mmCIF file of C-alpha atoms in Angstrom:
data_model
loop_
_atom_site.group_PDB
_atom_site.id
_atom_site.type_symbol
_atom_site.label_atom_id
_atom_site.label_comp_id
_atom_site.label_asym_id
_atom_site.label_seq_id
_atom_site.Cartn_x
_atom_site.Cartn_y
_atom_site.Cartn_z
ATOM 1 C CA MET A 6 97.088 93.472 112.017
ATOM 2 C CA THR A 7 97.314 89.722 112.518
ATOM 3 C CA THR A 8 95.250 88.053 115.241
ATOM 4 C CA PRO A 9 96.994 85.915 117.870
ATOM 5 C CA HIS A 10 95.713 82.580 119.136
ATOM 6 C CA THR A 11 94.408 84.138 122.359
ATOM 7 C CA THR A 12 93.315 87.570 123.434
ATOM 8 C CA VAL A 13 96.453 87.997 125.542
ATOM 9 C CA ARG A 14 99.869 88.557 123.958
ATOM 10 C CA ILE A 15 102.957 87.269 125.704
ATOM 11 C CA TRP A 16 105.687 89.738 124.817
ATOM 12 C CA THR A 17 108.688 87.535 125.023
ATOM 13 C CA VAL A 18 108.932 86.018 121.566
ATOM 14 C CA THR A 19 105.554 86.743 120.053
ATOM 15 C CA LEU A 20 104.168 83.943 117.923
ATOM 16 C CA TYR A 21 101.179 84.841 115.772
ATOM 17 C CA ASP A 22 98.812 82.633 113.794
ATOM 18 C CA ASP A 23 100.856 83.445 110.705
ATOM 19 C CA GLY A 24 104.106 82.480 112.395
ATOM 20 C CA MET A 25 105.930 85.756 113.136
ATOM 21 C CA ILE A 26 108.660 85.474 115.758
ATOM 22 C CA VAL A 27 110.216 88.537 117.379
ATOM 23 C CA ALA A 28 113.666 87.533 118.604
ATOM 24 C CA GLY A 29 116.669 88.984 120.344
ATOM 25 C CA LYS A 30 120.299 88.562 119.381
ATOM 26 C CA CYS A 31 123.307 87.471 121.416
ATOM 27 C CA PRO A 32 126.590 85.542 121.384
ATOM 28 C CA ALA A 33 126.511 81.771 121.752
ATOM 29 C CA THR A 34 127.556 81.564 125.400
ATOM 30 C CA ALA A 35 125.551 80.240 128.328
ATOM 31 C CA ASP A 36 125.633 83.574 130.147
ATOM 32 C CA GLU A 37 124.550 85.603 127.113
ATOM 33 C CA LEU A 38 121.775 83.166 126.213
ATOM 34 C CA ARG A 39 120.480 83.286 129.771
ATOM 35 C CA ALA A 40 120.647 87.087 129.738
ATOM 36 C CA ALA A 41 118.564 87.156 126.545
ATOM 37 C CA SER A 42 115.881 85.168 128.325
ATOM 38 C CA GLU A 43 115.990 87.569 131.253
ATOM 39 C CA ARG A 44 115.511 90.481 128.834
ATOM 40 C CA GLY A 45 112.185 88.947 127.798
ATOM 41 C CA PHE A 46 112.974 86.774 124.775
ATOM 42 C CA ASP A 47 112.109 83.152 124.157
ATOM 43 C CA ALA A 48 114.213 82.998 120.985
ATOM 44 C CA VAL A 49 117.371 84.559 119.612
ATOM 45 C CA GLU A 50 119.627 84.837 116.611
ATOM 46 C CA LEU A 51 123.192 83.805 117.373
ATOM 47 C CA HIS A 52 126.040 86.245 116.774
ATOM 48 C CA LEU A 53 128.789 83.732 116.032
ATOM 49 C CA THR A 54 132.571 83.898 116.110
ATOM 50 C CA THR A 55 135.023 81.586 114.406
ATOM 51 C CA ASP A 56 135.912 80.213 117.855
ATOM 52 C CA ASP A 57 132.276 79.149 118.331
ATOM 53 C CA LEU A 58 132.426 77.207 115.098
ATOM 54 C CA ASP A 59 135.843 75.702 115.798
ATOM 55 C CA SER A 60 134.146 74.182 118.875
ATOM 56 C CA ILE A 61 130.872 73.347 117.150
ATOM 57 C CA ASP A 62 129.976 70.398 119.401
ATOM 58 C CA GLU A 63 130.366 72.509 122.523
ATOM 59 C CA THR A 64 128.473 75.425 120.974
ATOM 60 C CA ALA A 65 125.591 73.185 119.925
ATOM 61 C CA ALA A 66 125.380 71.687 123.408
ATOM 62 C CA THR A 67 125.372 75.137 125.013
ATOM 63 C CA CYS A 68 122.558 76.260 122.734
ATOM 64 C CA ARG A 69 120.465 73.162 123.344
ATOM 65 C CA ALA A 70 120.735 73.708 127.098
ATOM 66 C CA ALA A 71 119.792 77.402 126.884
ATOM 67 C CA PRO A 72 116.440 78.804 128.078
ATOM 68 C CA VAL A 73 115.858 80.348 124.628
ATOM 69 C CA GLU A 74 115.273 78.784 121.230
ATOM 70 C CA ILE A 75 117.835 79.431 118.507
ATOM 71 C CA VAL A 76 115.830 80.542 115.482
ATOM 72 C CA SER A 77 118.679 81.850 113.321
ATOM 73 C CA ALA A 78 122.454 82.077 113.284
ATOM 74 C CA HIS A 79 124.613 84.783 111.724
ATOM 75 C CA THR A 80 127.852 83.753 110.045
ATOM 76 C CA PRO A 81 131.043 85.325 111.404
ATOM 77 C CA HIS A 82 132.481 88.253 109.449
ATOM 78 C CA VAL A 83 134.846 86.164 107.352
ATOM 79 C CA ASP A 84 136.695 86.682 104.077
ATOM 80 C CA ARG A 85 136.525 84.634 100.877
ATOM 81 C CA ASP A 86 139.335 82.378 102.061
ATOM 82 C CA GLU A 87 137.302 81.423 105.137
ATOM 83 C CA LEU A 88 134.134 80.154 103.484
ATOM 84 C CA GLY A 89 134.462 77.006 105.545
ATOM 85 C CA TYR A 90 132.901 78.983 108.381
ATOM 86 C CA VAL A 91 129.795 79.553 106.275
ATOM 87 C CA GLN A 92 129.570 75.782 105.945
ATOM 88 C CA ARG A 93 130.128 75.337 109.688
ATOM 89 C CA THR A 94 127.370 77.829 110.437
ATOM 90 C CA ASN A 95 125.074 75.843 108.151
ATOM 91 C CA ASP A 96 126.009 72.669 110.008
ATOM 92 C CA LEU A 97 125.278 74.297 113.378
ATOM 93 C CA CYS A 98 121.913 75.505 112.065
ATOM 94 C CA GLU A 99 121.160 71.964 110.935
ATOM 95 C CA ARG A 100 121.750 70.708 114.474
ATOM 96 C CA LEU A 101 119.635 73.461 116.019
ATOM 97 C CA ASP A 102 116.859 73.573 113.396
ATOM 98 C CA ALA A 103 117.693 77.226 112.763
ATOM 99 C CA THR A 104 117.843 79.561 109.759
ATOM 100 C CA LEU A 105 121.242 80.475 108.308
ATOM 101 C CA VAL A 106 122.024 84.181 107.866
ATOM 102 C CA VAL A 107 124.932 84.739 105.460
ATOM 103 C CA HIS A 108 126.651 88.046 106.196
ATOM 104 C CA SER A 109 127.733 90.000 103.121
ATOM 105 C CA THR A 110 130.140 92.764 104.114
ATOM 106 C CA LYS A 111 133.390 90.909 103.531
ATOM 107 C CA ILE A 112 131.839 88.513 101.023
ATOM 108 C CA PRO A 113 129.872 90.833 98.703
ATOM 109 C CA LEU A 114 126.504 89.742 97.377
ATOM 110 C CA GLY A 115 127.932 90.139 93.901
ATOM 111 C CA ASP A 116 130.120 87.117 94.706
ATOM 112 C CA ILE A 117 127.256 84.962 95.909
ATOM 113 C CA GLY A 118 127.979 82.393 93.220
ATOM 114 C CA GLU A 119 131.348 81.730 94.818
ATOM 115 C CA VAL A 120 129.691 81.161 98.180
ATOM 116 C CA LEU A 121 127.151 78.761 96.728
ATOM 117 C CA ALA A 122 129.793 76.867 94.761
ATOM 118 C CA SER A 123 131.988 76.451 97.833
ATOM 119 C CA THR A 124 129.337 75.374 100.320
ATOM 120 C CA ASP A 125 126.547 72.848 100.641
ATOM 121 C CA ILE A 126 123.693 74.826 102.183
ATOM 122 C CA THR A 127 121.112 72.403 103.550
ATOM 123 C CA VAL A 128 119.000 74.598 105.844
ATOM 124 C CA PRO A 129 116.588 77.519 105.406
ATOM 125 C CA HIS A 130 118.791 80.525 104.699
ATOM 126 C CA GLY A 131 119.135 84.018 103.326
ATOM 127 C CA PHE A 132 121.784 86.500 102.224
ATOM 128 C CA GLU A 133 121.893 89.798 104.104
ATOM 129 C CA ASN A 134 121.813 93.126 102.302
ATOM 130 C CA SER A 135 124.647 95.478 103.199
ATOM 131 C CA THR A 136 124.789 99.250 103.552
ATOM 132 C CA GLY A 137 123.903 100.955 100.281
ATOM 133 C CA HIS A 138 122.269 97.990 98.542
ATOM 134 C CA SER A 139 119.392 99.412 96.525
ATOM 135 C CA LEU A 140 116.166 97.634 95.675
ATOM 136 C CA HIS A 141 117.336 97.398 92.064
ATOM 137 C CA PHE A 142 120.513 95.629 93.207
ATOM 138 C CA LEU A 143 118.657 93.252 95.523
ATOM 139 C CA ARG A 144 116.226 92.308 92.793
ATOM 140 C CA ASN A 145 118.998 91.628 90.279
ATOM 141 C CA VAL A 146 121.331 89.701 92.570
ATOM 142 C CA LEU A 147 118.885 87.854 94.814
ATOM 143 C CA LEU A 148 115.132 88.063 94.419
ATOM 144 C CA ASP A 149 114.826 87.748 90.645
ATOM 145 C CA GLU A 150 117.290 84.854 90.802
ATOM 146 C CA GLY A 151 115.225 82.963 93.362
ATOM 147 C CA ARG A 152 117.746 83.565 96.135
ATOM 148 C CA PRO A 153 116.418 84.417 99.618
ATOM 149 C CA LEU A 154 117.109 87.769 101.263
ATOM 150 C CA VAL A 155 117.775 88.549 104.917
ATOM 151 C CA LEU A 156 116.509 92.115 104.961
ATOM 152 C CA ASP A 157 118.296 94.626 107.182
ATOM 153 C CA THR A 158 116.024 97.640 107.565
ATOM 154 C CA ALA A 159 118.772 100.101 108.475
ATOM 155 C CA HIS A 160 120.909 99.006 105.534
ATOM 156 C CA LEU A 161 117.932 99.550 103.245
ATOM 157 C CA TYR A 162 117.560 103.035 104.719
ATOM 158 C CA THR A 163 121.092 103.980 103.604
ATOM 159 C CA ALA A 164 120.210 103.107 100.019
ATOM 160 C CA GLU A 165 116.646 104.265 99.529
ATOM 161 C CA GLU A 166 115.047 107.605 100.399
ATOM 162 C CA ALA A 167 111.572 106.038 100.201
ATOM 163 C CA TYR A 168 112.693 103.148 102.401
ATOM 164 C CA CYS A 169 109.371 102.760 104.247
ATOM 165 C CA SER A 170 107.234 102.326 101.117
ATOM 166 C CA ILE A 171 109.934 100.115 99.579
ATOM 167 C CA LEU A 172 109.952 97.973 102.741
ATOM 168 C CA GLU A 173 106.176 97.596 102.530
ATOM 169 C CA ASP A 174 106.371 96.672 98.833
ATOM 170 C CA LEU A 175 109.194 94.191 99.429
ATOM 171 C CA LEU A 176 107.243 92.436 102.164
ATOM 172 C CA ALA A 177 104.095 92.316 100.047
ATOM 173 C CA GLU A 178 105.816 91.079 96.883
ATOM 174 C CA HIS A 179 108.689 88.989 98.226
ATOM 175 C CA GLY A 180 107.787 88.137 101.821
ATOM 176 C CA ASP A 181 108.050 84.411 101.125
ATOM 177 C CA SER A 182 111.665 84.957 100.021
ATOM 178 C CA ILE A 183 112.625 86.862 103.189
ATOM 179 C CA PRO A 184 113.074 84.345 106.017
ATOM 180 C CA VAL A 185 114.603 86.845 108.466
ATOM 181 C CA VAL A 186 114.428 90.609 108.958
ATOM 182 C CA HIS A 187 117.025 92.494 111.003
ATOM 183 C CA CYS A 188 115.315 95.467 112.601
ATOM 184 C CA CYS A 189 117.175 98.402 114.137
ATOM 185 C CA ASP A 190 117.334 102.167 113.915
ATOM 186 C CA GLY A 191 119.971 104.000 111.911
ATOM 187 C CA THR A 192 121.096 107.123 110.141
ATOM 188 C CA LYS A 193 122.326 107.563 106.599
ATOM 189 C CA ILE A 194 125.845 106.644 107.754
ATOM 190 C CA ALA A 195 125.295 104.375 110.778
ATOM 191 C CA ASP A 196 123.219 101.310 111.592
ATOM 192 C CA GLY A 197 122.540 99.036 114.546
ATOM 193 C CA LEU A 198 121.254 101.929 116.651
ATOM 194 C CA ALA A 199 118.778 101.622 119.491
ATOM 195 C CA PHE A 200 115.178 102.200 118.503
ATOM 196 C CA GLY A 201 114.423 105.920 118.591
ATOM 197 C CA THR A 202 118.045 107.094 118.520
ATOM 198 C CA GLY A 203 118.510 107.305 114.745
ATOM 199 C CA THR A 204 116.654 109.138 112.011
ATOM 200 C CA MET A 205 114.440 106.307 110.774
ATOM 201 C CA ASP A 206 110.674 106.273 111.245
ATOM 202 C CA MET A 207 110.752 103.240 113.523
ATOM 203 C CA GLU A 208 107.052 103.310 114.262
ATOM 204 C CA ARG A 209 106.262 102.956 110.564
ATOM 205 C CA VAL A 210 108.938 100.258 110.147
ATOM 206 C CA ILE A 211 107.493 98.262 113.040
ATOM 207 C CA ALA A 212 103.940 98.710 111.765
ATOM 208 C CA ALA A 213 104.958 97.566 108.273
ATOM 209 C CA LEU A 214 106.514 94.397 109.661
ATOM 210 C CA ASP A 215 103.695 93.726 112.093
ATOM 211 C CA GLU A 216 101.054 94.070 109.394
ATOM 212 C CA ASN A 217 102.808 92.464 106.406
ATOM 213 C CA TYR A 218 105.362 89.902 107.563
ATOM 214 C CA ASP A 219 105.214 86.433 109.072
ATOM 215 C CA GLY A 220 108.851 85.373 109.426
ATOM 216 C CA ILE A 221 111.577 85.973 112.002
ATOM 217 C CA VAL A 222 112.207 89.561 113.091
ATOM 218 C CA VAL A 223 115.484 90.007 114.977
ATOM 219 C CA LEU A 224 115.754 93.168 117.077
ATOM 220 C CA GLU A 225 119.367 93.764 116.056
ATOM 221 C CA VAL A 226 120.479 96.315 118.620
ATOM 222 C CA MET A 227 123.021 95.993 121.403
ATOM 223 C CA PRO A 228 121.993 93.498 124.092
ATOM 224 C CA ASP A 229 121.305 96.089 126.782
ATOM 225 C CA GLU A 230 119.013 97.951 124.341
ATOM 226 C CA GLN A 231 116.915 94.960 123.282
ATOM 227 C CA ALA A 232 114.362 95.054 126.108
ATOM 228 C CA ASP A 233 113.513 98.660 125.247
ATOM 229 C CA ALA A 234 113.261 97.733 121.554
ATOM 230 C CA LEU A 235 110.862 94.931 122.425
ATOM 231 C CA GLU A 236 108.777 97.323 124.503
ATOM 232 C CA MET A 237 108.560 99.798 121.608
ATOM 233 C CA TRP A 238 107.585 96.969 119.279
ATOM 234 C CA ARG A 239 104.776 96.011 121.665
ATOM 235 C CA ASP A 240 103.526 99.566 121.975
ATOM 236 C CA VAL A 241 103.334 100.099 118.213
ATOM 237 C CA ALA A 242 101.846 96.684 117.443
ATOM 238 C CA LEU A 243 99.123 97.015 120.059
ATOM 239 C CA ARG A 244 98.158 100.498 118.881
ATOM 240 C CA ASP A 245 96.124 99.278 115.910
#
């Protein structure tokens, strides 16, 4: 396991020598950002709406005034005819020095060329895997093409029976191409579940990330479940 700068770990956002950040997730409002801080986080990924991006100046000001750092921002769930919101998310990330997460449910990864042709991405970024995306698919569409991946652990679980060993291999082989990991529990048909409520081996998932990854890990569960997720992360990481 990586060694921190001091012998004491501060379990808000945990920053290791190698740079790992464990972050929460919340909407881009003053109240929600403050609540994330109260849950024990120093940094968050933004869950954005189109309204947030229609008022980008106000949203940026709210984020700058928040008691948490914005480390990444998730595009709204938009269709192909709304790719302007991908650009707006990029522009917000540029203002906040954050990483862009491009959601891929309504804009499939197979159409990534259309996204890239229609936008000018200027910030660190990655394209999120969706439910059912296999390792073979991710290699062909993203990793072998030099395109960064935002890895959702529960989505990987729906596609791969040996998801834990595949996660470990992905981190070892392609960790530099994975700027953000979304970490949550899930079942074969559901994701975004609180840690310990699905059928994934969350202890092994956490251990794999803690031992092999040095990017941003977003605990992507519902806000009122994030403090418990952070506590489980701490317990597993301190065990070794």
